[in-house]
Coordinates of C-alpha atoms (C1' of nucleotides) in Angstrom, one line a residue:
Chain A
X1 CA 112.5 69.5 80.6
X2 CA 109.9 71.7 78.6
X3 CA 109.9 75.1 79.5
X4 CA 107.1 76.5 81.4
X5 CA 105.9 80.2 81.6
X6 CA 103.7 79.3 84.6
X7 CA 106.4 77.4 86.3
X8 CA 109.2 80.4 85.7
X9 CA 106.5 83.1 87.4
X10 CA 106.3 80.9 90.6
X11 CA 110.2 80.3 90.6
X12 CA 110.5 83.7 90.7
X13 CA 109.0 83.7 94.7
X14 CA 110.1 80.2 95.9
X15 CA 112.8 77.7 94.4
X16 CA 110.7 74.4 92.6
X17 CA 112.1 71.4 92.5
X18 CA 112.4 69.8 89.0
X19 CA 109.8 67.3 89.4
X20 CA 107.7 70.0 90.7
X21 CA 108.8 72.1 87.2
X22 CA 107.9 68.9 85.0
X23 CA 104.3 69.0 86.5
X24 CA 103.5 72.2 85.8
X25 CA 105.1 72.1 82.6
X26 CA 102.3 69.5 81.6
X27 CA 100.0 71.6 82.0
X28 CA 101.0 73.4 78.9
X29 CA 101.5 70.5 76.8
X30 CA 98.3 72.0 74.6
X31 CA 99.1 75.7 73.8
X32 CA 96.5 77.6 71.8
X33 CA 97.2 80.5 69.6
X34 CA 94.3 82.8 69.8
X35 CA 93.4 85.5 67.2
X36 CA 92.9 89.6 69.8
X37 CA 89.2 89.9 69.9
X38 CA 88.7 86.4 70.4
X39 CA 86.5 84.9 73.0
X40 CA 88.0 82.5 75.1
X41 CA 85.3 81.6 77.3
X42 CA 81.7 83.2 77.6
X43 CA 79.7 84.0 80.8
X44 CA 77.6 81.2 81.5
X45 CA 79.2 78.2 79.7
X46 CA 79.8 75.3 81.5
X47 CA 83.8 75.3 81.8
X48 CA 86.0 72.5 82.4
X49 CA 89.3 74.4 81.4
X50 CA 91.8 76.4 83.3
X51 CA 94.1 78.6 81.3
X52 CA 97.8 79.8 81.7
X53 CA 98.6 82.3 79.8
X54 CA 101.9 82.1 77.6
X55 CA 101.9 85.3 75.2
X56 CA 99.7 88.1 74.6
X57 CA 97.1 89.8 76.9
X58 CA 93.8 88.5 78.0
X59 CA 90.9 90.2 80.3
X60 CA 88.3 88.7 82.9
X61 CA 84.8 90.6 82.5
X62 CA 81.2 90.7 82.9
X63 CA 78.2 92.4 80.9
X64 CA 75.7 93.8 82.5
X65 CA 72.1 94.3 81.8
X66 CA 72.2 97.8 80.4
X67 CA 75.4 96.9 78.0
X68 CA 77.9 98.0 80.5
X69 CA 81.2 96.2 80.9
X70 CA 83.5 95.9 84.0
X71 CA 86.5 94.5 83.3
X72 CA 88.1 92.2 86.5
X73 CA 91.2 91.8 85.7
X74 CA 94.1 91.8 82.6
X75 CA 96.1 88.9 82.3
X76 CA 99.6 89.2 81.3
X77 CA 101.7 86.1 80.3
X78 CA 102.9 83.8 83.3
X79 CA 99.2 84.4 84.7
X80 CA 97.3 81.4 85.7
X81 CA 93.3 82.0 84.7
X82 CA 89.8 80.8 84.9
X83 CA 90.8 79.4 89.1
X84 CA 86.6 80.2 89.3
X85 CA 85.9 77.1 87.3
X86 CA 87.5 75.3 90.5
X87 CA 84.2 75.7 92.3
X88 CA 82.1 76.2 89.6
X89 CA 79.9 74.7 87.1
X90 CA 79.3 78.4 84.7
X91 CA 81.8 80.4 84.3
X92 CA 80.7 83.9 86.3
X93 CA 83.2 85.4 83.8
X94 CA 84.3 86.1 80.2
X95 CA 87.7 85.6 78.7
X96 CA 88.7 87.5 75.9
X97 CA 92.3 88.2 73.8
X98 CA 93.4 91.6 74.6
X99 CA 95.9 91.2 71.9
X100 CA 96.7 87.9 69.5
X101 CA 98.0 85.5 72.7
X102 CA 98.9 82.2 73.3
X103 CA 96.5 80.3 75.9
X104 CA 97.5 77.0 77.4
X105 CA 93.8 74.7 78.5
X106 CA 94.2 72.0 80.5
X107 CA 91.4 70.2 82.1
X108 CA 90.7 71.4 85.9
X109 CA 91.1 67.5 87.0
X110 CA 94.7 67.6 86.0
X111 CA 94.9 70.2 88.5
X112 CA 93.5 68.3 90.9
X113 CA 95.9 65.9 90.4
X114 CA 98.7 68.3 90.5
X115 CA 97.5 69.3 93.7
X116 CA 97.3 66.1 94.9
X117 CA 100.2 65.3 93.9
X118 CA 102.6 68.2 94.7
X119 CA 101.4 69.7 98.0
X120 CA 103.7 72.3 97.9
X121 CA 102.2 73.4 94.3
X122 CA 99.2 73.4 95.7
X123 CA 100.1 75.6 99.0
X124 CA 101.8 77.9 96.8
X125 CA 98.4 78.1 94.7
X126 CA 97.0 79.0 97.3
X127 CA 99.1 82.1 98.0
X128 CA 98.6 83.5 94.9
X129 CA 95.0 83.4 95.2
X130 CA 94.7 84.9 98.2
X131 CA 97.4 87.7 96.8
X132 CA 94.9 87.9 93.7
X133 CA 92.3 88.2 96.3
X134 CA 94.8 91.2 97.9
X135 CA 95.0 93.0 94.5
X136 CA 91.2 92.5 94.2
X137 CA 90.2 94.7 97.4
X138 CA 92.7 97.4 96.3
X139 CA 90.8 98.0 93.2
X140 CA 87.9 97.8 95.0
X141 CA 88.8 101.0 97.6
X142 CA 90.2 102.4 94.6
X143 CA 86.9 102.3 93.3
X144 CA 84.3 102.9 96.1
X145 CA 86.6 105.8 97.8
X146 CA 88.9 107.5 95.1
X147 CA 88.3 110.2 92.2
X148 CA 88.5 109.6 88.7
X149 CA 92.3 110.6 88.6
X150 CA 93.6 108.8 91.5
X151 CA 91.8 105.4 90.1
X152 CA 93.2 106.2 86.8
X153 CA 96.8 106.7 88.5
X154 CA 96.6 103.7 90.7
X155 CA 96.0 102.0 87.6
X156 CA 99.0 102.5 85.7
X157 CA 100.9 101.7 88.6
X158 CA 99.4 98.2 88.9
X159 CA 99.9 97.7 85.4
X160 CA 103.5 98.9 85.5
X161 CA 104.2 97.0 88.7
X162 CA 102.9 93.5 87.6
X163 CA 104.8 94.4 83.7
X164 CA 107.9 94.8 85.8
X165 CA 107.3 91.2 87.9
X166 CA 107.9 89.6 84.8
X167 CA 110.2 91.6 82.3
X168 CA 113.5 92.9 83.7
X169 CA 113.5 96.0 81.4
X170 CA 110.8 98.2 82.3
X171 CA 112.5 100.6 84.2
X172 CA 109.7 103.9 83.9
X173 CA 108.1 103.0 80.6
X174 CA 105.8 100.6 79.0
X175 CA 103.4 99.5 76.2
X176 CA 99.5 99.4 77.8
X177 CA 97.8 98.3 75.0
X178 CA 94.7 99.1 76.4
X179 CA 92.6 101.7 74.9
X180 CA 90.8 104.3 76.8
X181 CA 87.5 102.6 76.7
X182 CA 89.3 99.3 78.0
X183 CA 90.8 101.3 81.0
X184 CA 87.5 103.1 82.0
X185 CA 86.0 99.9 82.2
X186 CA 88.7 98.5 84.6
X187 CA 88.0 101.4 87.2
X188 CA 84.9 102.4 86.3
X189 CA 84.4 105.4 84.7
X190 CA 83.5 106.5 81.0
X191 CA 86.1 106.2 78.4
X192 CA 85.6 110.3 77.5
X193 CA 86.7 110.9 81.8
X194 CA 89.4 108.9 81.5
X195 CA 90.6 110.7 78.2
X196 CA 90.5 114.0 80.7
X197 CA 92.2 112.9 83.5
X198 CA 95.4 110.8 81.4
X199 CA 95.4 114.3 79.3
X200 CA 95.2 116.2 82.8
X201 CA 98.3 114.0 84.1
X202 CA 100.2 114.6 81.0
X203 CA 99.8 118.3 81.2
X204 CA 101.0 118.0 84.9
X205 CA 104.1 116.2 83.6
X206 CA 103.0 112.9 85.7
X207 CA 103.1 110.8 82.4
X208 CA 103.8 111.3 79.2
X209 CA 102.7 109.2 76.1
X210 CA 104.3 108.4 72.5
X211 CA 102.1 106.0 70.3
X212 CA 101.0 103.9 72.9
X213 CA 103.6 103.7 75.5
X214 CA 103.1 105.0 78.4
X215 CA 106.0 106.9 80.1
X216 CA 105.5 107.1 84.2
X217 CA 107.4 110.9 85.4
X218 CA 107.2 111.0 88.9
X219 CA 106.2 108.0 90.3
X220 CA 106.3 109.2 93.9
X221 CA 103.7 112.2 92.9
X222 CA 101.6 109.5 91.4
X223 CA 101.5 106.8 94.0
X224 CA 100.4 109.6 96.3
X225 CA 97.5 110.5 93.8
X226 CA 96.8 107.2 93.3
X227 CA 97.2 105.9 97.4
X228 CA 98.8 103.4 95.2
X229 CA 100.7 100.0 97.4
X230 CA 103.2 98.2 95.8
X231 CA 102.2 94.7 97.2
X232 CA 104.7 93.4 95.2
X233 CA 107.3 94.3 97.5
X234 CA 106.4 92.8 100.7
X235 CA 105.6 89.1 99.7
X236 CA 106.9 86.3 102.2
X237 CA 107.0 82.4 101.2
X238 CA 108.6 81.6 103.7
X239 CA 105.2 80.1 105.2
X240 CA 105.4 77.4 102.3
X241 CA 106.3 74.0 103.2
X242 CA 110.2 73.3 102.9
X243 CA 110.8 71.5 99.7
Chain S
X1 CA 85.7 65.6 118.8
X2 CA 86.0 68.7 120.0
X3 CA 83.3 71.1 117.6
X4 CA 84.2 73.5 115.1
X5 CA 82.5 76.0 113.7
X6 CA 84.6 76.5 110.6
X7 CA 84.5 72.2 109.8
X8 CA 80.9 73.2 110.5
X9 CA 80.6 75.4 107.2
X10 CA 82.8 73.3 105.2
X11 CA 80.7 70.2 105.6
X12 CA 77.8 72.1 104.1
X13 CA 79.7 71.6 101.0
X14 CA 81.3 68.3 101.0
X15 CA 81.6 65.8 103.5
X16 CA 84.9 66.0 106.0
X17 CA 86.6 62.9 107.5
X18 CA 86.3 62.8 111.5
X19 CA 90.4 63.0 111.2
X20 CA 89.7 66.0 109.1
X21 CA 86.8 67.8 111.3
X22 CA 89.3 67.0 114.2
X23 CA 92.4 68.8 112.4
X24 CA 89.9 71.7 112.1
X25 CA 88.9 71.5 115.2
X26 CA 92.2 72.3 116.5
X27 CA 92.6 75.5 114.3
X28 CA 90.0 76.9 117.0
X29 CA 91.2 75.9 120.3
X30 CA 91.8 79.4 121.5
X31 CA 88.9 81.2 121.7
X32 CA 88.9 84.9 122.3
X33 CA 86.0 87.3 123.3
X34 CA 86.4 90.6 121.1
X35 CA 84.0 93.1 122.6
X36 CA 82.2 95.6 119.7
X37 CA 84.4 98.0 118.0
X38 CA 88.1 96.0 119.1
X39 CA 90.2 96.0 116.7
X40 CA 91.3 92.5 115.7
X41 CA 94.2 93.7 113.4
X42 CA 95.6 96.9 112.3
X43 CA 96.7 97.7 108.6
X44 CA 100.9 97.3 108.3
X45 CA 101.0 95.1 111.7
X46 CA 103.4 92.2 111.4
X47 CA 100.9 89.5 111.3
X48 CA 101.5 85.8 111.9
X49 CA 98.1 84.5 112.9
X50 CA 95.0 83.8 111.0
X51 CA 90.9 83.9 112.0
X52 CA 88.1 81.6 112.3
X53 CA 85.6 83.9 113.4
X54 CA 83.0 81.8 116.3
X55 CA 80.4 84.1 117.1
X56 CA 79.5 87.9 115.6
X57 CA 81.1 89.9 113.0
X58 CA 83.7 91.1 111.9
X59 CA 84.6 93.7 109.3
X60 CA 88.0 94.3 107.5
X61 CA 88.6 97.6 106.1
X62 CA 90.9 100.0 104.9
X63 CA 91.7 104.1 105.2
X64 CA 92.5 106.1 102.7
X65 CA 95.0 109.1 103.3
X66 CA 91.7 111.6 103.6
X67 CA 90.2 109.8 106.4
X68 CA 87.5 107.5 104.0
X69 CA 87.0 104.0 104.5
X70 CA 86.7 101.1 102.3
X71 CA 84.9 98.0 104.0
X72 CA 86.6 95.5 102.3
X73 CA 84.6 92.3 103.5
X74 CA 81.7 91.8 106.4
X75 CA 82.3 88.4 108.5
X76 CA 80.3 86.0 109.7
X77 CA 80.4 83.0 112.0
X78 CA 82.1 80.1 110.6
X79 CA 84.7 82.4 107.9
X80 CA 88.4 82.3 107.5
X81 CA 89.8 85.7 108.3
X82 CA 92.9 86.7 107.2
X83 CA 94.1 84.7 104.2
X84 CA 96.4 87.4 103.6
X85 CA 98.4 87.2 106.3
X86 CA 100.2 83.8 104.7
X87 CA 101.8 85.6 101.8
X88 CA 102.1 89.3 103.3
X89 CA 104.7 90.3 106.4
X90 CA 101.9 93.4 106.8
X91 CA 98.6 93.1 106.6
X92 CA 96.9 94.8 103.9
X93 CA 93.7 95.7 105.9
X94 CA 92.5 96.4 109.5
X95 CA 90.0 93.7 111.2
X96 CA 87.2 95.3 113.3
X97 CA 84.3 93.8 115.3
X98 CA 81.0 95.5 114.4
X99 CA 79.2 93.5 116.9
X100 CA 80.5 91.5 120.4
X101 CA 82.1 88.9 118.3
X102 CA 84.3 85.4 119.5
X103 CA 87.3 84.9 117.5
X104 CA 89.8 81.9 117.3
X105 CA 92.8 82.7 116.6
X106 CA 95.9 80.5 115.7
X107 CA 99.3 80.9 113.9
X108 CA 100.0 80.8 110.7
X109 CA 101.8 78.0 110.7
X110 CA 99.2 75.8 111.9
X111 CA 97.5 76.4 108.8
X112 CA 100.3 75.0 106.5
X113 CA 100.7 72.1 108.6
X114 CA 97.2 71.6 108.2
X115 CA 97.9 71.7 104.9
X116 CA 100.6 69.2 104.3
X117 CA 98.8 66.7 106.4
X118 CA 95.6 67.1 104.6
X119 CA 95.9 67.8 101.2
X120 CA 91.7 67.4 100.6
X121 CA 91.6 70.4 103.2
X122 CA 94.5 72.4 101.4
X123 CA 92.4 72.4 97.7
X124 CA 89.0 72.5 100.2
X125 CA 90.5 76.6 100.9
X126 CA 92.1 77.2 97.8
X127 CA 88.2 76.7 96.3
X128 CA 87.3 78.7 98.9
X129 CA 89.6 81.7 98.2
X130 CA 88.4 81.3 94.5
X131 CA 84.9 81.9 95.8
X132 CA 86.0 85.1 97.9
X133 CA 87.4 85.6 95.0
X134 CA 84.4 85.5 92.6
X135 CA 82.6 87.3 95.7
X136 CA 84.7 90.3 95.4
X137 CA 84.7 90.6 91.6
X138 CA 81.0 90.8 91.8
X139 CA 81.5 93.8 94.4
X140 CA 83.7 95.0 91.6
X141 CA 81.3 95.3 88.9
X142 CA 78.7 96.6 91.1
X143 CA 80.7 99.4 91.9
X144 CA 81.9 100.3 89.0
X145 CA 79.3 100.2 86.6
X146 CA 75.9 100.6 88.9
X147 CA 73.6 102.6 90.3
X148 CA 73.4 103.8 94.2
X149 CA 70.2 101.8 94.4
X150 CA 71.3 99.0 92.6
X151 CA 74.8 98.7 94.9
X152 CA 72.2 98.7 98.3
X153 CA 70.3 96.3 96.4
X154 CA 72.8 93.8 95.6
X155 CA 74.7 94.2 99.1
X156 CA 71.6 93.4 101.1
X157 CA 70.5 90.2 98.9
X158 CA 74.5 89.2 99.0
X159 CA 74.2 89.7 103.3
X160 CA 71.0 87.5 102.8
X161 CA 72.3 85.0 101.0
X162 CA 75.5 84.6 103.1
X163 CA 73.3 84.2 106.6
X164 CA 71.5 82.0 104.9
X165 CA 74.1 79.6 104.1
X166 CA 74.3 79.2 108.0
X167 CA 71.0 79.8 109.5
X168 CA 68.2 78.0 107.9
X169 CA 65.4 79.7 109.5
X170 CA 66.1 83.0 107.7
X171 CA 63.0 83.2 105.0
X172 CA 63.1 86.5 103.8
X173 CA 64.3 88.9 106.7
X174 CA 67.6 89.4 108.7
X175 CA 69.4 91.7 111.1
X176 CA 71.8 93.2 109.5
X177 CA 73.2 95.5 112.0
X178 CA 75.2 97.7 110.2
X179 CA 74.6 101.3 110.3
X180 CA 74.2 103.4 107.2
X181 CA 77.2 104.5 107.2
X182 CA 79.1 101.0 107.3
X183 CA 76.7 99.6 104.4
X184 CA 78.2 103.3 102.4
X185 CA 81.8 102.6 102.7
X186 CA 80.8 98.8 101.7
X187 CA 79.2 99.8 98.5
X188 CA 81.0 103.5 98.0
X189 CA 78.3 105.5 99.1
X190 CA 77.9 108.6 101.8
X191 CA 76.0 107.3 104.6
X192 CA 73.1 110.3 103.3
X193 CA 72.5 108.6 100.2
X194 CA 72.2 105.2 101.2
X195 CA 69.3 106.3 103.7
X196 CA 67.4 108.2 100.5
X197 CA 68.1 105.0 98.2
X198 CA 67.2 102.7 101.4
X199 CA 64.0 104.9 102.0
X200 CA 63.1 105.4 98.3
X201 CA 63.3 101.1 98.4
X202 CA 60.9 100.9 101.1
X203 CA 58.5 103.2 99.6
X204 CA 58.2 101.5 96.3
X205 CA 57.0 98.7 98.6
X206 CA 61.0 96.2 97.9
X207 CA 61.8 96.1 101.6
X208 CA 60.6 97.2 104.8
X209 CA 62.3 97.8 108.1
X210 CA 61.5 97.2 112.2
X211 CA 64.3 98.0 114.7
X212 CA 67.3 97.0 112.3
X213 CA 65.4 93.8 110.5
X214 CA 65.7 94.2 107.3
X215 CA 62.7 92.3 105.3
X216 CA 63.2 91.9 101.5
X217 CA 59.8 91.9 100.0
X218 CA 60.6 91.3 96.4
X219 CA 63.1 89.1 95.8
X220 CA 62.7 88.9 92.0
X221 CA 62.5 92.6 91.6
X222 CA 65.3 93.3 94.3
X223 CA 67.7 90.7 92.5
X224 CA 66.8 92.5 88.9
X225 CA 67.5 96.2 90.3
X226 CA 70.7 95.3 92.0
X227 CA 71.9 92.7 88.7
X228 CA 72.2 90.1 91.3
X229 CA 73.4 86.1 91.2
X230 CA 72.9 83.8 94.0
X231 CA 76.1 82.3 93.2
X232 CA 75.7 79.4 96.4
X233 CA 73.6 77.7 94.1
X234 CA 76.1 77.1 91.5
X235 CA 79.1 75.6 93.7
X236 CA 80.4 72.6 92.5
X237 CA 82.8 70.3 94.8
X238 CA 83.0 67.5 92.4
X239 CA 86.3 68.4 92.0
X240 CA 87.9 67.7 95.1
X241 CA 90.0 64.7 95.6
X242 CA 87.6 61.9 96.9
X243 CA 88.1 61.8 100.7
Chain V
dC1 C1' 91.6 105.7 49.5
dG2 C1' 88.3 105.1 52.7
dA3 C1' 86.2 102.8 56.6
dA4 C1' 86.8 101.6 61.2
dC5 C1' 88.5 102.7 65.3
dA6 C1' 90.5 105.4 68.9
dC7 C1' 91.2 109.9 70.8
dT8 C1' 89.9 114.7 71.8
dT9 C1' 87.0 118.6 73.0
dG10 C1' 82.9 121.3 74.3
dA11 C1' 78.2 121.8 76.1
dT12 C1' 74.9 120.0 79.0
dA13 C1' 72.6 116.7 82.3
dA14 C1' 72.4 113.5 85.9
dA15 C1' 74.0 111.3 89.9
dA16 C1' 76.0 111.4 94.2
dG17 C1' 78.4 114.2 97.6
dT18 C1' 78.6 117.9 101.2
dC19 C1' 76.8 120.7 104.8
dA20 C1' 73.7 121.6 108.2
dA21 C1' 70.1 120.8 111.2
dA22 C1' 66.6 118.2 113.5
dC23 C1' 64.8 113.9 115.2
dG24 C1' 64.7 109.7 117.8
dA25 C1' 66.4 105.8 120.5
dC26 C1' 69.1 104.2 123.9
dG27 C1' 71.9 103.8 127.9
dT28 C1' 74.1 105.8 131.9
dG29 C1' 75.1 108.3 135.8
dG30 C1' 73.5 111.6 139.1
Chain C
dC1 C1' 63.9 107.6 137.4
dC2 C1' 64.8 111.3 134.7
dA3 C1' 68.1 114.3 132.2
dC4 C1' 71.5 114.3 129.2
dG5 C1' 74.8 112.8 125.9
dT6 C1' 75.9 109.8 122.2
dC7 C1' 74.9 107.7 118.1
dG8 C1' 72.3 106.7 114.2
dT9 C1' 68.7 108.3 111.0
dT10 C1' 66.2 111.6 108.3
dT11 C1' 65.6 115.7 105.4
dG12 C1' 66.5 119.9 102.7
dA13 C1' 69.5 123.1 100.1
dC14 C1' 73.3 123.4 97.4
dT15 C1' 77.8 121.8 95.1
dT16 C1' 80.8 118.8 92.8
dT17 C1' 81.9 115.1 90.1
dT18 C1' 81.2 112.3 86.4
dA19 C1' 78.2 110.9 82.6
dT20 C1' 76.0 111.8 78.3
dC21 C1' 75.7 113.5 73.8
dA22 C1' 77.7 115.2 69.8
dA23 C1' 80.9 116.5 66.6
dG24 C1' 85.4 116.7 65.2
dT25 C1' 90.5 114.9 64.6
dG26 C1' 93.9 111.7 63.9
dT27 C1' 95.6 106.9 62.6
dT28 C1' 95.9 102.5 60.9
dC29 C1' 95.0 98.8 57.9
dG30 C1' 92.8 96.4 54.3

DNA sequence: CGAACACTTGATAAAAGTCAAACGACGTGG
DNA sequence: CCACGTCGTTTGACTTTTATCAAGTGTTCG
């Protein structure tokens, strides 16, 4: 059986059955190295293409108007992108490499057919949207109703906690590879604010940082900062259809 | 067949079977009156039932350690409520009724019966997540990287648009019934300054208000100030599996 | 080596929040 | 039926937070 990055994320919540691992493994039949800068898919372009995400880093964002950027969301390997080109025709949203990754396309009618095929797959889909939809609303009271510091600690948390979903290892450090600029446009603030607040943290021996890597001191202190949840923690599959 | 105001909505998109509209149907067989201000569902209760909301709305919310809310999502007649509830033990946010409101409750289970049995219905939601999805992400930008008058702006043509979707007669004014200070924690604003940015808007001659009817004036110029897309008119259900 | 890029820091400005008070509408109970 | 209390809106004075601008300091990579 070919392995399958997208089908070893979802086997961590619920056992699959191997048919059900072959199907998903199809969809990354096609994977696609892509060069960090790149642009995966622009605002606006008609998109028939879903992505999983194999290696690498990859973020959702818009441009607006005035030249500003808000970053959605940063993708990290075992992530399942573009679900927006479900429903519809223009993509409301732009893809770009983070880093050099390694994108998987596959045309949004073989989902369809996975779905139709593979109920369960689809159900479990369906979770993980609505759980996307979850860490969605958490970023957004972390934006309309926190300062500058506690968005900028509830950030590294999320990172941290979704890092730690998939790799074993992280146990209180680990690489953002984001720079300052990137991060401020996550949680919306200017990239010179954010620069204050990570150097206020470090000062207050919350974090600590060696090129790049990001060292979390007191995660208790900074969840409370941060009115951080670890979602994470309280998922329940037990809803899904018995194999 | 029994009528259904959630099979209702969903046919606006794509056409439903009469086996289908009937399995919907059932999903609302227990009404329940909510009077204004009930609370539906508190944040961290064990939750095992799910929402179509009949008549009124709804808001879901969160509070923040220092007593601020977040207004995560405003409800109207014919929405799913409570998606989160099928992959969380606790719910992630409180449900509210901002007006006198009829709710149909039903367990959550129901749902993924629902879903085994009708697998058209099953990718049916999951689009629909995707577009909450897309929904929030817009929310997202706007709060992060715009203006106070540009957030009021793009919340009252996204409240339009949404009614719209259900009551054709609405033209180009609404009730909104909201108070200032439930449109603020929407859009991350103090109550005070959405008044000035409301009252500045109505001066410049963009909207004008009787008794909590909110007319939009300027469409055009409204949709430019607040950097907002209409996405309803971009929804694609090609997709689906063919009934 | 040098250019590009990211980070850091200070001075100043703009946006939005806070506090306080008054106004108005509405509903209810004496 | 009116007085009063509650709730929402409006307005002004002042404060805080964050943005903006500008200039410097690393660092990395071709």
């Amino acid at each position: 059986m070919a392995t399958s990055c997208f089908a070893e994320r979802l086997s961590r919540h619920v056992p699959l059955s191997d048919a059900e691992k072959t199907a998903l493994a199809r969809l990354e039949e096609n994977p696609r190295k892509i060069k960090r800068g790149a642009m995966i898919q622009r605002v606006n372009d008609t998109v028939t293409e879903l992505f999983v995400l194999r290696e690498g880093r990859v973020m959702s964002f818009v441009i607006l108007p005035d030249g500003s950027r808000q970053i959605l969301r940063v993708y990290f390997p075992g992530d399942f992108i573009g679900s927006a080109s479900t429903i519809y025709n223009r993509s409301p949203e732009s893809l770009v490499a983070l880093s050099d990754a390694v994108v998987c396309p596959f045309d949004k009618h073989a989902l369809r057919r996975l779905l139709e095929e593979y109920p369960r797959v689809a159900a479990l889909l369906f979770l993980m949207s609505n759980a996307e939809r979850v860490s969605m609303t958490d970023r957004l009271a972390s934006l309309g109703r926190t300062s500058a510091k506690a968005r900028v600690a509830a950030f590294l948390l999320d990172m941290f906690d979704r890092l730690r979903v998939t790799d074993e290892n992280i146990t209180d450090s680990f690489d953002l590879r984001l720079t300052q600029e990137e991060i401020g446009d996550s949680i919306g603030l200017t990239s010179v604010h954010v620069n204050r607040m990570i150097r206020q943290m470090e000062q207050e021996g919350l974090i600590s940082r060696s090129n790049g890597r990001i060292t979390l001191l007191d995660l208790r202190r900074l969840e409370d900062i941060g009115h951080y949840t670890n979602r994470h923690k309280d998922i329940d599959l037990e809803w899904l259809p018995v194999g």
